[in-house]
Amino acid sequence: MPKEVLRIEDKKDLFVEAHIADIHFGVMDPLKEYRILQEQFLSYLANMNVLDIVSINGDIFDRKLMANSDAVMYAMYFMRTLVNICIRKNATLILILGTASHDADQLKLFTSFIGTEVDIRIVLETQFLFVKGKKILCIPEMYNMGGDYYQNFFYKYGLYDSCYMHGTFKGAIIGKDKHNLDSNREPVFDIDDFGLCKGPIIAGHVHVSNTYK
């Protein structure tokens, strides 16, 4: 880990978040994928001095899978390792529902962790979470909700600190270049929707790294 990161983490006033999205267990050899995640994500988190929140912003799975498949087995290995890290670091773990054809209602596999030592939040509908003094708007991928549904969250409940979502931003995907909260598929958000958000809006869904505005 770069020495600069270690020095920054030593500051007690920092609020440290780690985000990942679109893991898609089932899209490739699950053992290989687990080893990549272990090397590039889990081991990094395990070595951090400060960690407040870990959020998986949708699409843990690639499709509906059999419970006895290797993909599900390694997804559970991954989640158990991540849970243990969160327990050691006193970090909250947030799981946000992704695309219906990918996550396919399979986040229920992780409900067994609820009520254990880890503070885990499984987000299946749009809501505000209150974590360690932070107010976080969480938006899973939902369909046919309509613009009024989202506007209610954007403006009715006042300022909030950040937004975690699976989500689609206008212009982030070819063909999604118009603001549309009334879509019968995933809504298309615009940065202006988040005028009461004081901090970052962190999304998944797009399988390349990018920052919008």
XYZ file of C-alpha atoms in Angstrom:
213
model
C 0.000 0.000 0.000
C 1.367 3.476 -0.811
C 2.874 5.222 2.202
C 0.795 8.310 1.408
C -2.405 6.310 1.994
C -1.163 5.045 5.352
C -0.293 8.549 6.512
C -3.694 9.906 5.495
C -5.499 7.094 7.292
C -3.765 7.973 10.564
C -5.799 11.170 10.803
C -8.583 10.557 13.305
C -11.032 13.046 11.773
C -11.348 11.190 8.462
C -14.465 9.245 7.469
C -13.252 6.401 5.253
C -15.478 4.591 2.770
C -14.665 1.720 0.410
C -16.904 1.051 -2.592
C -17.104 -1.721 -5.140
C -19.820 -2.651 -7.646
C -20.631 -5.069 -10.455
C -18.718 -8.063 -9.157
C -20.968 -10.380 -11.201
C -20.235 -13.736 -9.598
C -21.065 -16.312 -12.258
C -19.655 -14.422 -15.243
C -16.207 -16.061 -15.025
C -14.391 -18.841 -13.182
C -15.474 -18.102 -9.581
C -12.228 -19.302 -8.003
C -10.239 -16.974 -10.243
C -12.620 -14.115 -9.470
C -12.391 -14.764 -5.725
C -8.590 -14.702 -5.878
C -8.657 -11.403 -7.793
C -11.008 -9.897 -5.214
C -8.844 -11.242 -2.400
C -5.711 -9.675 -3.857
C -7.087 -6.375 -5.141
C -9.892 -5.588 -2.678
C -10.101 -7.705 0.471
C -6.412 -7.630 1.344
C -6.359 -3.870 0.773
C -9.245 -3.369 3.200
C -7.657 -5.686 5.749
C -4.541 -3.482 5.828
C -6.349 -0.165 6.228
C -5.931 1.604 9.550
C -9.350 3.277 9.384
C -12.494 1.955 7.703
C -16.003 3.228 8.445
C -18.180 1.904 5.624
C -17.868 -0.745 2.916
C -20.590 -0.587 0.257
C -21.274 -2.969 -2.625
C -23.292 -0.864 -5.044
C -25.191 -3.531 -6.955
C -24.717 -6.619 -9.121
C -22.933 -8.982 -6.777
C -24.269 -11.730 -9.041
C -24.356 -12.024 -12.828
C -27.605 -14.004 -13.038
C -29.858 -16.279 -11.027
C -27.681 -19.146 -9.813
C -28.215 -22.540 -8.220
C -27.463 -22.499 -4.499
C -25.042 -25.416 -4.912
C -23.067 -23.730 -7.711
C -19.403 -22.819 -7.342
C -20.302 -19.196 -8.059
C -22.596 -19.034 -5.019
C -20.044 -20.880 -2.888
C -17.298 -18.367 -3.700
C -19.697 -15.445 -3.349
C -20.366 -16.659 0.190
C -16.614 -17.056 0.835
C -16.128 -13.499 -0.367
C -18.919 -12.152 1.817
C -17.764 -14.051 4.905
C -14.232 -12.674 4.474
C -15.607 -9.165 3.977
C -17.860 -9.489 7.038
C -14.896 -10.561 9.167
C -12.908 -7.538 7.983
C -15.826 -5.234 8.806
C -16.108 -6.754 12.289
C -12.395 -6.211 12.961
C -12.519 -2.640 11.639
C -15.905 -1.798 13.199
C -17.108 -0.903 9.688
C -20.718 -0.918 8.489
C -21.379 -3.129 5.449
C -24.001 -1.926 2.947
C -25.321 -4.140 0.138
C -27.407 -2.389 -2.535
C -29.645 -4.319 -4.910
C -28.542 -4.079 -8.532
C -30.104 -4.968 -11.875
C -32.991 -7.423 -11.544
C -31.652 -9.808 -14.190
C -28.286 -9.935 -12.387
C -28.858 -9.888 -8.634
C -32.174 -11.672 -9.219
C -33.405 -11.331 -5.621
C -30.341 -13.219 -4.360
C -29.234 -10.718 -1.710
C -31.445 -12.744 0.649
C -28.516 -15.196 0.753
C -26.768 -12.700 3.035
C -29.600 -12.138 5.514
C -27.987 -14.760 7.768
C -25.434 -12.083 8.722
C -28.157 -9.799 10.106
C -28.119 -9.854 13.889
C -24.534 -11.066 14.097
C -21.484 -9.022 15.122
C -21.417 -7.067 11.872
C -23.556 -3.982 11.197
C -24.933 -4.991 7.785
C -27.608 -3.093 5.852
C -29.259 -4.814 2.863
C -30.955 -2.179 0.704
C -33.838 -3.423 -1.447
C -35.737 -0.131 -1.771
C -34.806 3.539 -1.817
C -34.149 4.814 1.687
C -31.953 6.941 3.893
C -29.472 5.126 6.117
C -28.000 6.718 9.208
C -24.472 5.404 9.761
C -21.993 6.848 12.271
C -23.531 10.297 12.147
C -23.875 10.318 8.346
C -27.175 10.509 6.455
C -26.835 8.459 3.261
C -29.394 8.173 0.463
C -29.300 4.631 -0.947
C -30.940 3.929 -4.306
C -31.117 0.327 -5.560
C -32.186 -0.345 -9.117
C -35.975 -0.262 -9.156
C -38.422 -0.129 -12.056
C -41.636 1.780 -12.793
C -41.440 3.885 -9.631
C -41.967 7.227 -11.379
C -40.397 10.618 -10.990
C -42.529 11.669 -8.013
C -41.172 8.720 -6.024
C -37.562 9.861 -6.461
C -38.288 13.570 -6.133
C -39.750 12.827 -2.712
C -36.375 11.545 -1.532
C -34.412 14.264 -3.313
C -36.228 17.228 -1.764
C -38.596 16.264 1.061
C -36.103 15.138 3.701
C -33.538 17.929 3.613
C -29.776 17.822 3.283
C -27.879 14.554 3.308
C -24.212 13.629 3.274
C -23.844 11.293 0.294
C -25.661 8.958 -2.075
C -24.862 5.326 -2.861
C -26.687 3.793 -5.807
C -26.509 1.208 -8.567
C -27.924 3.723 -10.948
C -27.581 5.251 -14.380
C -26.471 8.841 -14.942
C -27.431 10.772 -18.043
C -24.606 10.414 -20.545
C -22.792 7.588 -18.747
C -24.140 4.913 -21.135
C -24.665 5.135 -24.883
C -28.372 5.704 -25.511
C -29.030 7.027 -22.000
C -28.533 10.703 -22.785
C -31.855 12.029 -21.474
C -32.938 12.589 -17.894
C -35.804 10.150 -17.303
C -37.075 9.175 -13.865
C -40.255 7.704 -15.372
C -38.507 4.985 -17.379
C -40.070 1.526 -17.242
C -36.514 0.213 -16.951
C -33.806 1.801 -14.836
C -34.326 5.529 -14.195
C -31.789 7.903 -15.706
C -30.595 10.442 -13.142
C -29.054 13.856 -13.683
C -26.579 15.523 -11.365
C -29.163 18.257 -10.695
C -31.348 15.660 -8.954
C -28.873 15.676 -6.077
C -28.889 19.354 -5.175
C -29.325 18.609 -1.452
C -26.459 16.121 -1.351
C -23.437 17.582 0.453
C -20.976 14.887 -0.596
C -20.240 12.339 -3.299
C -22.758 10.365 -5.347
C -21.227 6.947 -5.930
C -22.797 4.583 -8.461
C -22.204 1.242 -10.127
C -23.830 -0.268 -13.230
C -21.310 1.078 -15.758
C -18.466 -1.413 -16.164
C -15.710 1.116 -16.742
C -14.228 3.655 -14.350
C -15.592 7.162 -14.824
C -16.539 10.313 -12.997
C -19.546 12.350 -14.142
C -19.069 16.125 -13.736
